[in-house]
């Protein structure tokens, strides 16, 4: 069986370092591994509209921003297909047929949907499009017969729901669809990078994100004002690692090579952590190290991003070509599905024969 990846992001803002450690970095590795037959990366604008339908301008203005973030991280249009969800209407048609296979209560039990309903205050009146988005996400994945979906932990319920839909479809109509596997980040710090203020989630509205497009000085300021251990007041105090954002970021980003280069008096992160918990290590020193690590990682991304932004017509063509390509693939799956569902009247020579033989 072919090995196929599909994944994507909602274009509701520029991408930040949480996206980077949670998925972008991995995607580039997977792309370069040469192990996959096809890799599809989708800008999920239709899904973004499910909770931003009153604000289409926001979605529109972030399409190219997200595309730039992708390219800046090293996703290569020669190796992956980058496309826009709404430019592949076949996905909507597939969604429509899947809607028969899922109950409303199952959707409302989806833990991610449940949390988002609460967060958005949708409890009393949930837009149908919003509760439906796990089904639409199942279409995104299955239209490309993806075998692997690399995502953050918060997307696990979506993949589970997709697998259920695949099993149900195949058991009713015959084996057409492929059950995908999830691929989570390997390092737990990467699963959910907190905001710079220590809050659980990075969010634009909280102003606690470091963006891939941030200038060096912005990164430095954000790092130097990061949340650490509030009880670590004097340098000599023993410090706590748990909930200490600076150390969580180091878990996600720092390598032994970074230590050799910027902080050679420590062999590795464990040695730094030991000193911190013992006492005698100040926050400023740790933050300066983290700043060096982040500057080294993000500098080249920011510079590449600027170069691509200067060639924005080329980026536009990449998305257009990718979306055309994605349509072909999703269309072929949709044709197979319709044949299995026996609703392919005009492609099916037996359709009239069945009538005459009645
Ligand atoms: N739900 C994903 C997110 O919020 C975006 C997304 C849409 C997606 N369709 C997908 C991810 C299909 C993986 C596969 O980030």
Tab-separated table of C-alpha atoms and ligand atoms in Angstrom:
chain	number	residue	atom	x	y	z
A	1	UNK	CA	0.000	0.000	0.000
A	2	UNK	CA	1.153	3.528	-0.735
A	3	UNK	CA	2.360	5.637	2.169
A	4	UNK	CA	0.533	8.932	2.130
A	5	UNK	CA	0.532	11.867	4.524
A	6	UNK	CA	-2.168	14.467	4.867
A	7	UNK	CA	-2.130	17.223	7.423
A	8	UNK	CA	-2.878	20.907	7.667
A	9	UNK	CA	-3.533	24.040	9.644
A	10	UNK	CA	-6.301	26.558	9.999
A	11	UNK	CA	-5.322	29.923	8.553
A	12	UNK	CA	-6.425	32.062	11.479
A	13	UNK	CA	-3.051	33.658	12.133
A	14	UNK	CA	0.615	33.394	11.379
A	15	UNK	CA	2.160	30.173	12.615
A	16	UNK	CA	4.203	30.206	15.811
A	17	UNK	CA	6.869	28.082	17.446
A	18	UNK	CA	4.197	25.833	18.959
A	19	UNK	CA	3.248	24.844	15.412
A	20	UNK	CA	6.927	24.491	14.613
A	21	UNK	CA	7.806	21.967	17.340
A	22	UNK	CA	4.370	20.371	17.291
A	23	UNK	CA	4.252	19.642	13.584
A	24	UNK	CA	6.158	21.766	11.059
A	25	UNK	CA	9.615	20.531	12.017
A	26	UNK	CA	8.418	16.939	11.761
A	27	UNK	CA	6.764	17.488	8.396
A	28	UNK	CA	10.009	18.689	6.904
A	29	UNK	CA	11.804	15.614	8.266
A	30	UNK	CA	9.110	13.358	6.822
A	31	UNK	CA	9.295	15.164	3.507
A	32	UNK	CA	13.052	14.650	3.377
A	33	UNK	CA	12.937	11.043	4.590
A	34	UNK	CA	11.846	9.940	1.128
A	35	UNK	CA	9.675	7.290	2.792
A	36	UNK	CA	6.354	8.636	1.568
A	37	UNK	CA	4.781	8.348	-1.839
A	38	UNK	CA	2.735	11.507	-1.434
A	39	UNK	CA	2.509	14.289	1.111
A	40	UNK	CA	-0.399	16.722	1.133
A	41	UNK	CA	-0.366	19.836	3.298
A	42	UNK	CA	-3.640	21.675	3.438
A	43	UNK	CA	-4.507	25.212	4.437
A	44	UNK	CA	-7.827	24.492	6.128
A	45	UNK	CA	-9.719	27.667	5.302
A	46	UNK	CA	-13.151	26.021	5.165
A	47	UNK	CA	-12.578	24.561	8.610
A	48	UNK	CA	-11.344	27.942	9.867
A	49	UNK	CA	-14.651	29.420	8.726
A	50	UNK	CA	-16.617	27.024	10.941
A	51	UNK	CA	-15.836	29.301	13.862
A	52	UNK	CA	-14.882	32.440	11.949
A	53	UNK	CA	-17.750	32.596	9.490
A	54	UNK	CA	-18.459	36.187	10.495
A	55	UNK	CA	-14.872	37.135	9.856
A	56	UNK	CA	-13.885	35.862	6.411
A	57	UNK	CA	-11.319	38.653	6.053
A	58	UNK	CA	-9.240	37.074	8.792
A	59	UNK	CA	-9.160	33.736	7.004
A	60	UNK	CA	-8.410	35.299	3.648
A	61	UNK	CA	-5.543	37.413	4.936
A	62	UNK	CA	-3.847	34.441	6.539
A	63	UNK	CA	-3.756	32.086	3.540
A	64	UNK	CA	-0.500	33.490	2.181
A	65	UNK	CA	0.908	34.014	5.680
A	66	UNK	CA	0.546	30.314	6.429
A	67	UNK	CA	1.909	29.373	3.011
A	68	UNK	CA	4.951	31.560	3.711
A	69	UNK	CA	5.413	29.919	7.109
A	70	UNK	CA	5.339	26.493	5.439
A	71	UNK	CA	7.883	27.397	2.801
A	72	UNK	CA	10.080	29.191	5.333
A	73	UNK	CA	10.280	26.041	7.459
A	74	UNK	CA	11.533	24.100	4.468
A	75	UNK	CA	8.455	22.456	2.993
A	76	UNK	CA	9.340	22.049	-0.663
A	77	UNK	CA	6.612	22.193	-3.332
A	78	UNK	CA	8.698	19.804	-5.433
A	79	UNK	CA	8.192	17.177	-2.731
A	80	UNK	CA	4.849	18.032	-1.141
A	81	UNK	CA	1.507	19.246	-2.459
A	82	UNK	CA	0.425	22.461	-0.773
A	83	UNK	CA	-3.228	23.312	-1.312
A	84	UNK	CA	-6.221	25.264	-0.080
A	85	UNK	CA	-9.163	23.319	1.316
A	86	UNK	CA	-11.982	25.357	-0.233
A	87	UNK	CA	-10.361	25.021	-3.663
A	88	UNK	CA	-11.146	21.299	-3.484
A	89	UNK	CA	-14.979	21.206	-3.459
A	90	UNK	CA	-14.879	17.392	-3.653
A	91	UNK	CA	-14.056	17.497	0.064
A	92	UNK	CA	-17.430	19.072	0.774
A	93	UNK	CA	-19.240	16.477	-1.277
A	94	UNK	CA	-17.500	13.658	0.567
A	95	UNK	CA	-18.426	15.310	3.859
A	96	UNK	CA	-22.073	15.235	2.838
A	97	UNK	CA	-22.083	11.453	2.444
A	98	UNK	CA	-20.166	10.894	5.673
A	99	UNK	CA	-22.778	12.882	7.566
A	100	UNK	CA	-25.062	9.843	7.228
A	101	UNK	CA	-22.566	7.702	9.100
A	102	UNK	CA	-22.186	9.754	12.279
A	103	UNK	CA	-24.657	10.608	15.018
A	104	UNK	CA	-25.019	14.027	16.544
A	105	UNK	CA	-24.319	12.685	20.011
A	106	UNK	CA	-21.081	11.125	18.810
A	107	UNK	CA	-19.973	14.511	17.492
A	108	UNK	CA	-20.902	16.232	20.713
A	109	UNK	CA	-18.878	13.664	22.647
A	110	UNK	CA	-15.744	14.398	20.625
A	111	UNK	CA	-13.460	15.833	23.359
A	112	UNK	CA	-11.901	18.483	21.143
A	113	UNK	CA	-15.283	19.701	19.927
A	114	UNK	CA	-16.610	19.632	23.480
A	115	UNK	CA	-13.771	21.826	24.745
A	116	UNK	CA	-14.141	24.231	21.844
A	117	UNK	CA	-17.897	24.540	22.305
A	118	UNK	CA	-17.215	25.642	25.870
A	119	UNK	CA	-14.413	27.980	24.884
A	120	UNK	CA	-16.557	29.729	22.279
A	121	UNK	CA	-19.683	29.883	24.400
A	122	UNK	CA	-21.591	27.796	21.851
A	123	UNK	CA	-23.321	25.658	24.538
A	124	UNK	CA	-26.799	27.013	23.941
A	125	UNK	CA	-26.660	27.300	20.168
A	126	UNK	CA	-24.108	25.299	18.281
A	127	UNK	CA	-23.752	26.086	14.579
A	128	UNK	CA	-24.246	22.869	12.601
A	129	UNK	CA	-21.135	23.563	10.547
A	130	UNK	CA	-19.099	23.750	13.705
A	131	UNK	CA	-20.146	20.393	15.251
A	132	UNK	CA	-19.747	18.916	11.808
A	133	UNK	CA	-16.097	19.815	11.420
A	134	UNK	CA	-14.738	16.441	12.575
A	135	UNK	CA	-16.649	14.887	9.686
A	136	UNK	CA	-15.206	17.416	7.304
A	137	UNK	CA	-11.761	16.638	8.681
A	138	UNK	CA	-12.390	12.940	8.021
A	139	UNK	CA	-13.064	13.893	4.405
A	140	UNK	CA	-9.801	15.822	4.188
A	141	UNK	CA	-7.879	12.796	5.386
A	142	UNK	CA	-9.674	10.047	3.513
A	143	UNK	CA	-10.015	11.879	0.187
A	144	UNK	CA	-6.258	11.465	-0.157
A	145	UNK	CA	-6.251	7.936	1.294
A	146	UNK	CA	-3.799	9.169	3.886
A	147	UNK	CA	-2.125	6.422	5.882
A	148	UNK	CA	-0.430	8.779	8.332
A	149	UNK	CA	-1.661	12.040	9.842
A	150	UNK	CA	1.024	13.928	11.751
A	151	UNK	CA	-0.721	16.253	14.210
A	152	UNK	CA	-0.620	17.504	17.784
A	153	UNK	CA	-2.211	15.627	20.649
A	154	UNK	CA	-5.333	17.800	20.542
A	155	UNK	CA	-6.203	16.274	17.155
A	156	UNK	CA	-6.320	12.666	18.417
A	157	UNK	CA	-10.121	12.628	18.739
A	158	UNK	CA	-10.398	13.778	15.109
A	159	UNK	CA	-8.334	10.876	13.863
A	160	UNK	CA	-10.298	8.436	16.005
A	161	UNK	CA	-13.518	9.769	14.546
A	162	UNK	CA	-12.055	9.458	11.042
A	163	UNK	CA	-11.174	5.837	11.664
A	164	UNK	CA	-14.730	5.125	12.784
A	165	UNK	CA	-16.132	6.698	9.639
A	166	UNK	CA	-13.772	4.680	7.444
A	167	UNK	CA	-14.782	1.414	9.121
A	168	UNK	CA	-18.441	2.249	8.818
A	169	UNK	CA	-18.199	3.308	5.171
A	170	UNK	CA	-16.191	0.239	4.183
A	171	UNK	CA	-18.488	-2.136	6.034
A	172	UNK	CA	-21.602	-0.742	4.352
A	173	UNK	CA	-20.383	0.058	0.827
A	174	UNK	CA	-17.225	-2.013	0.401
A	175	UNK	CA	-13.519	-1.444	0.848
A	176	UNK	CA	-12.750	1.942	-0.618
A	177	UNK	CA	-11.302	3.994	2.206
A	178	UNK	CA	-8.049	3.712	4.116
A	179	UNK	CA	-7.882	3.873	7.909
A	180	UNK	CA	-5.232	6.419	8.857
A	181	UNK	CA	-2.771	6.269	11.733
A	182	UNK	CA	-1.930	9.283	13.818
A	183	UNK	CA	1.654	10.392	14.284
A	184	UNK	CA	2.249	12.457	17.422
A	185	UNK	CA	5.340	14.537	18.244
A	186	UNK	CA	7.994	12.293	19.773
A	187	UNK	CA	8.836	14.639	22.633
A	188	UNK	CA	6.134	15.480	25.157
A	189	UNK	CA	7.219	19.136	25.476
A	190	UNK	CA	6.468	19.447	21.766
A	191	UNK	CA	2.948	18.133	22.081
A	192	UNK	CA	1.741	21.311	23.639
A	193	UNK	CA	4.143	24.176	23.985
A	194	UNK	CA	2.747	26.674	26.517
A	195	UNK	CA	2.582	30.407	25.898
A	196	UNK	CA	5.483	32.598	27.034
A	197	UNK	CA	3.336	33.594	30.029
A	198	UNK	CA	3.083	29.969	31.156
A	199	UNK	CA	-0.570	29.678	30.122
A	200	UNK	CA	-1.447	26.311	28.651
A	201	UNK	CA	-2.074	27.502	25.132
A	202	UNK	CA	-0.350	29.918	22.812
A	203	UNK	CA	-2.924	32.253	21.443
A	204	UNK	CA	-2.818	35.398	19.456
A	205	UNK	CA	-5.349	37.097	21.693
A	206	UNK	CA	-3.269	36.412	24.814
A	207	UNK	CA	-0.190	37.868	23.123
A	208	UNK	CA	1.920	35.001	24.428
A	209	UNK	CA	3.264	33.543	21.167
A	210	UNK	CA	6.595	33.684	19.465
A	211	UNK	CA	5.896	33.741	15.732
A	212	UNK	CA	8.075	32.270	13.014
A	213	UNK	CA	8.058	35.716	11.448
A	214	UNK	CA	9.130	37.559	14.640
A	215	UNK	CA	12.176	39.791	14.389
A	216	UNK	CA	15.234	38.930	16.501
A	217	UNK	CA	14.583	41.729	18.969
A	218	UNK	CA	10.944	40.657	19.511
A	219	UNK	CA	12.086	37.128	20.247
A	220	UNK	CA	14.677	38.389	22.723
A	221	UNK	CA	12.133	40.555	24.548
A	222	UNK	CA	9.608	37.736	24.730
A	223	UNK	CA	12.199	35.303	26.069
A	224	UNK	CA	13.570	37.701	28.663
A	225	UNK	CA	10.076	38.325	30.046
A	226	UNK	CA	9.062	34.677	30.066
A	227	UNK	CA	7.310	32.984	32.946
A	228	UNK	CA	9.602	30.838	35.120
A	229	UNK	CA	9.264	29.686	38.717
A	230	UNK	CA	7.609	32.484	40.716
A	231	UNK	CA	9.251	31.207	43.936
A	232	UNK	CA	12.736	31.338	42.472
A	233	UNK	CA	13.571	34.794	43.745
A	234	UNK	CA	17.236	34.774	44.723
A	235	UNK	CA	19.835	33.089	42.524
A	236	UNK	CA	20.711	30.815	45.432
A	237	UNK	CA	17.091	29.571	45.760
A	238	UNK	CA	16.409	26.091	44.441
A	239	UNK	CA	14.230	26.379	41.313
A	240	UNK	CA	11.304	24.315	40.083
A	241	UNK	CA	11.219	22.859	36.566
A	242	UNK	CA	7.584	21.905	36.508
A	243	UNK	CA	5.486	24.581	34.852
A	244	UNK	CA	8.670	26.547	34.184
A	245	UNK	CA	8.161	27.737	30.644
A	246	UNK	CA	11.825	28.441	29.939
A	247	UNK	CA	12.707	24.831	30.662
A	248	UNK	CA	9.729	23.508	28.707
A	249	UNK	CA	10.981	25.491	25.710
A	250	UNK	CA	14.494	24.150	26.228
A	251	UNK	CA	13.051	20.619	26.287
A	252	UNK	CA	11.523	21.323	22.891
A	253	UNK	CA	14.443	23.142	21.268
A	254	UNK	CA	17.829	22.684	22.967
A	255	UNK	CA	20.345	20.155	21.683
A	256	UNK	CA	23.726	19.122	23.068
A	257	UNK	CA	25.324	21.077	20.219
A	258	UNK	CA	23.613	24.223	21.481
A	259	UNK	CA	25.241	23.632	24.871
A	260	UNK	CA	28.663	23.117	23.335
A	261	UNK	CA	28.243	26.359	21.412
A	262	UNK	CA	26.527	28.724	23.859
A	263	UNK	CA	26.851	27.271	27.354
A	264	UNK	CA	29.830	24.908	27.377
A	265	UNK	CA	30.053	24.802	31.184
A	266	UNK	CA	27.056	22.427	31.028
A	267	UNK	CA	27.242	19.228	29.065
A	268	UNK	CA	23.546	19.023	28.353
A	269	UNK	CA	20.082	20.038	29.460
A	270	UNK	CA	20.048	17.574	32.323
A	271	UNK	CA	23.159	19.185	33.833
A	272	UNK	CA	21.531	22.620	33.568
A	273	UNK	CA	18.327	21.344	35.155
A	274	UNK	CA	20.271	19.744	38.011
A	275	UNK	CA	22.002	23.017	38.791
A	276	UNK	CA	18.722	24.943	38.614
A	277	UNK	CA	16.901	22.629	41.027
A	278	UNK	CA	19.898	22.610	43.400
A	279	UNK	CA	19.962	26.399	43.516
A	280	UNK	CA	22.648	28.859	42.478
A	281	UNK	CA	21.543	29.355	38.882
A	282	UNK	CA	19.739	32.548	37.924
A	283	UNK	CA	16.833	32.797	35.469
A	284	UNK	CA	18.611	35.402	33.352
A	285	UNK	CA	21.404	33.038	32.439
A	286	UNK	CA	18.955	30.327	31.406
A	287	UNK	CA	16.893	32.815	29.422
A	288	UNK	CA	19.941	34.118	27.602
A	289	UNK	CA	20.761	30.576	26.596
A	290	UNK	CA	17.212	29.942	25.405
A	291	UNK	CA	17.374	33.173	23.442
A	292	UNK	CA	20.541	31.974	21.684
A	293	UNK	CA	18.928	28.652	20.873
A	294	UNK	CA	15.788	30.276	19.491
A	295	UNK	CA	17.702	32.883	17.519
A	296	UNK	CA	19.769	30.164	15.890
A	297	UNK	CA	16.666	28.123	15.031
A	298	UNK	CA	14.382	30.918	13.930
A	299	UNK	CA	16.838	33.263	12.194
A	300	UNK	CA	17.128	31.228	8.980
A	301	UNK	CA	13.362	30.607	8.912
A	302	UNK	CA	12.638	34.324	9.181
A	303	UNK	CA	15.120	35.160	6.439
A	304	UNK	CA	13.729	32.530	4.059
A	305	UNK	CA	10.238	33.786	4.811
A	306	UNK	CA	11.249	37.273	3.693
A	307	UNK	CA	12.682	35.930	0.456
A	308	UNK	CA	9.509	34.030	-0.362
A	309	UNK	CA	7.420	37.093	0.509
A	310	UNK	CA	9.336	38.983	-2.166
A	311	UNK	CA	8.247	36.319	-4.645
A	312	UNK	CA	4.633	36.169	-3.615
A	313	UNK	CA	3.370	35.517	-7.164
A	314	UNK	CA	5.396	32.336	-7.178
A	315	UNK	CA	3.826	31.306	-3.843
A	316	UNK	CA	0.400	31.977	-5.323
A	317	UNK	CA	1.195	29.697	-8.279
A	318	UNK	CA	2.400	26.968	-5.919
A	319	UNK	CA	-0.950	27.022	-4.126
A	320	UNK	CA	-2.892	27.090	-7.365
A	321	UNK	CA	-0.994	24.186	-8.869
A	322	UNK	CA	-1.197	22.241	-5.609
A	323	UNK	CA	-4.944	22.809	-5.365
A	324	UNK	CA	-5.463	21.563	-8.954
A	325	UNK	CA	-3.435	18.475	-8.157
A	326	UNK	CA	-5.364	17.892	-4.915
A	327	UNK	CA	-8.668	18.151	-6.798
A	328	UNK	CA	-7.654	15.355	-9.114
A	329	UNK	CA	-6.779	13.043	-6.257
A	330	UNK	CA	-9.858	13.859	-4.162
A	331	UNK	CA	-12.026	13.571	-7.287
A	332	UNK	CA	-10.727	10.079	-8.002
A	333	UNK	CA	-11.568	8.967	-4.468
A	334	UNK	CA	-14.992	10.552	-4.704
A	335	UNK	CA	-15.649	8.652	-7.959
A	336	UNK	CA	-14.710	5.397	-6.271
A	337	UNK	CA	-16.933	6.213	-3.323
A	338	UNK	CA	-19.894	7.029	-5.537
A	339	UNK	CA	-19.443	3.821	-7.467
A	340	UNK	CA	-19.378	1.876	-4.195
A	341	UNK	CA	-22.501	3.732	-3.058
A	342	UNK	CA	-24.171	2.972	-6.387
A	343	UNK	CA	-24.849	6.605	-7.170
A	344	UNK	CA	-22.586	6.870	-10.196
A	345	UNK	CA	-25.513	6.714	-12.644
A	346	UNK	CA	-23.829	8.270	-15.659
A	347	UNK	CA	-20.637	6.265	-15.368
A	348	UNK	CA	-22.439	3.000	-14.743
A	349	UNK	CA	-23.468	0.979	-17.818
A	350	UNK	CA	-25.623	-1.270	-15.611
A	351	UNK	CA	-27.855	1.570	-14.515
A	352	UNK	CA	-30.242	1.328	-17.468
A	353	UNK	CA	-29.854	-2.421	-17.736
A	354	UNK	CA	-31.032	-2.812	-14.158
A	355	UNK	CA	-34.147	-0.867	-15.100
A	356	UNK	CA	-34.898	-3.000	-18.169
A	357	UNK	CA	-34.317	-6.237	-16.234
A	358	UNK	CA	-36.748	-5.331	-13.496
B	1	LIG	N1	-7.968	20.641	12.737
B	1	LIG	C1	-6.626	21.000	12.352
B	1	LIG	C2	-6.172	22.138	13.248
B	1	LIG	O1	-6.981	22.768	13.892
B	1	LIG	C3	-6.523	21.421	10.906
B	1	LIG	C4	-6.953	20.355	9.955
B	1	LIG	C5	-8.033	20.397	9.121
B	1	LIG	C6	-6.334	19.100	9.766
B	1	LIG	N2	-8.119	19.255	8.420
B	1	LIG	C7	-7.102	18.439	8.786
B	1	LIG	C8	-5.220	18.458	10.337
B	1	LIG	C9	-6.789	17.150	8.369
B	1	LIG	C10	-4.911	17.174	9.909
B	1	LIG	C11	-5.684	16.527	8.945
B	1	LIG	O2	-5.006	22.419	13.286
